[in-house]
Amino acid sequence: MPLIIKELVIKATVGEGSGGQQAPASSTPASEEAIVASCVEQVLQILKDKEER
């Protein structure tokens, strides 16, 4: 039986932090590959879980 979500409430608090803008973090190709690999692994796990249902 499918689950239907009629309302989703998301709350966020944004603060100034330590004085304004921060420079974006530089990413190396190795860290980008690690992020992509992690995402692919999570997607494959979700698909596997859906097949088992």
mmCIF file of C-alpha atoms in Angstrom:
data_model
loop_
_atom_site.group_PDB
_atom_site.id
_atom_site.type_symbol
_atom_site.label_atom_id
_atom_site.label_comp_id
_atom_site.label_asym_id
_atom_site.label_seq_id
_atom_site.Cartn_x
_atom_site.Cartn_y
_atom_site.Cartn_z
ATOM 1 C CA MET A 1 0.000 0.000 0.000
ATOM 2 C CA PRO A 2 1.555 3.319 -1.001
ATOM 3 C CA LEU A 3 2.125 5.995 1.588
ATOM 4 C CA ILE A 4 0.872 9.434 0.559
ATOM 5 C CA ILE A 5 2.399 12.487 2.211
ATOM 6 C CA LYS A 6 -0.034 15.383 1.982
ATOM 7 C CA GLU A 7 2.037 17.958 3.816
ATOM 8 C CA LEU A 8 5.732 18.324 4.441
ATOM 9 C CA VAL A 9 7.011 20.989 6.827
ATOM 10 C CA ILE A 10 10.658 22.023 6.708
ATOM 11 C CA LYS A 11 12.030 24.553 9.172
ATOM 12 C CA ALA A 12 15.461 26.148 8.933
ATOM 13 C CA THR A 13 17.325 28.727 10.956
ATOM 14 C CA VAL A 14 19.926 30.848 9.218
ATOM 15 C CA GLY A 15 22.438 32.730 11.311
ATOM 16 C CA GLU A 16 25.188 35.206 10.606
ATOM 17 C CA GLY A 17 27.854 32.934 12.009
ATOM 18 C CA SER A 18 31.335 34.398 12.202
ATOM 19 C CA GLY A 19 30.884 37.653 10.364
ATOM 20 C CA GLY A 20 29.500 37.323 6.899
ATOM 21 C CA GLN A 21 30.534 35.654 3.697
ATOM 22 C CA GLN A 22 32.864 32.728 3.558
ATOM 23 C CA ALA A 23 34.847 31.576 0.561
ATOM 24 C CA PRO A 24 33.555 28.367 -1.010
ATOM 25 C CA ALA A 25 35.551 25.295 -0.119
ATOM 26 C CA SER A 26 37.816 24.163 -2.918
ATOM 27 C CA SER A 27 37.325 20.570 -3.955
ATOM 28 C CA THR A 28 39.913 18.283 -5.399
ATOM 29 C CA PRO A 29 39.166 15.704 -8.076
ATOM 30 C CA ALA A 30 39.752 12.954 -5.507
ATOM 31 C CA SER A 31 37.159 14.379 -3.117
ATOM 32 C CA GLU A 32 34.697 14.845 -5.985
ATOM 33 C CA GLU A 33 35.176 11.197 -6.990
ATOM 34 C CA ALA A 34 34.586 10.109 -3.398
ATOM 35 C CA ILE A 35 31.353 12.122 -3.237
ATOM 36 C CA VAL A 36 30.125 10.703 -6.555
ATOM 37 C CA ALA A 37 31.014 7.157 -5.490
ATOM 38 C CA SER A 38 29.131 7.611 -2.230
ATOM 39 C CA CYS A 39 26.064 8.949 -4.044
ATOM 40 C CA VAL A 40 26.099 6.079 -6.541
ATOM 41 C CA GLU A 41 26.385 3.565 -3.708
ATOM 42 C CA GLN A 42 23.414 5.105 -1.893
ATOM 43 C CA VAL A 43 21.267 5.168 -5.048
ATOM 44 C CA LEU A 44 22.069 1.528 -5.807
ATOM 45 C CA GLN A 45 21.179 0.577 -2.224
ATOM 46 C CA ILE A 46 17.835 2.395 -2.497
ATOM 47 C CA LEU A 47 17.063 0.625 -5.784
ATOM 48 C CA LYS A 48 17.999 -2.740 -4.252
ATOM 49 C CA ASP A 49 15.733 -2.066 -1.263
ATOM 50 C CA LYS A 50 12.834 -1.176 -3.583
ATOM 51 C CA GLU A 51 13.288 -4.414 -5.556
ATOM 52 C CA GLU A 52 13.117 -6.449 -2.338
ATOM 53 C CA ARG A 53 9.689 -5.057 -1.440
#
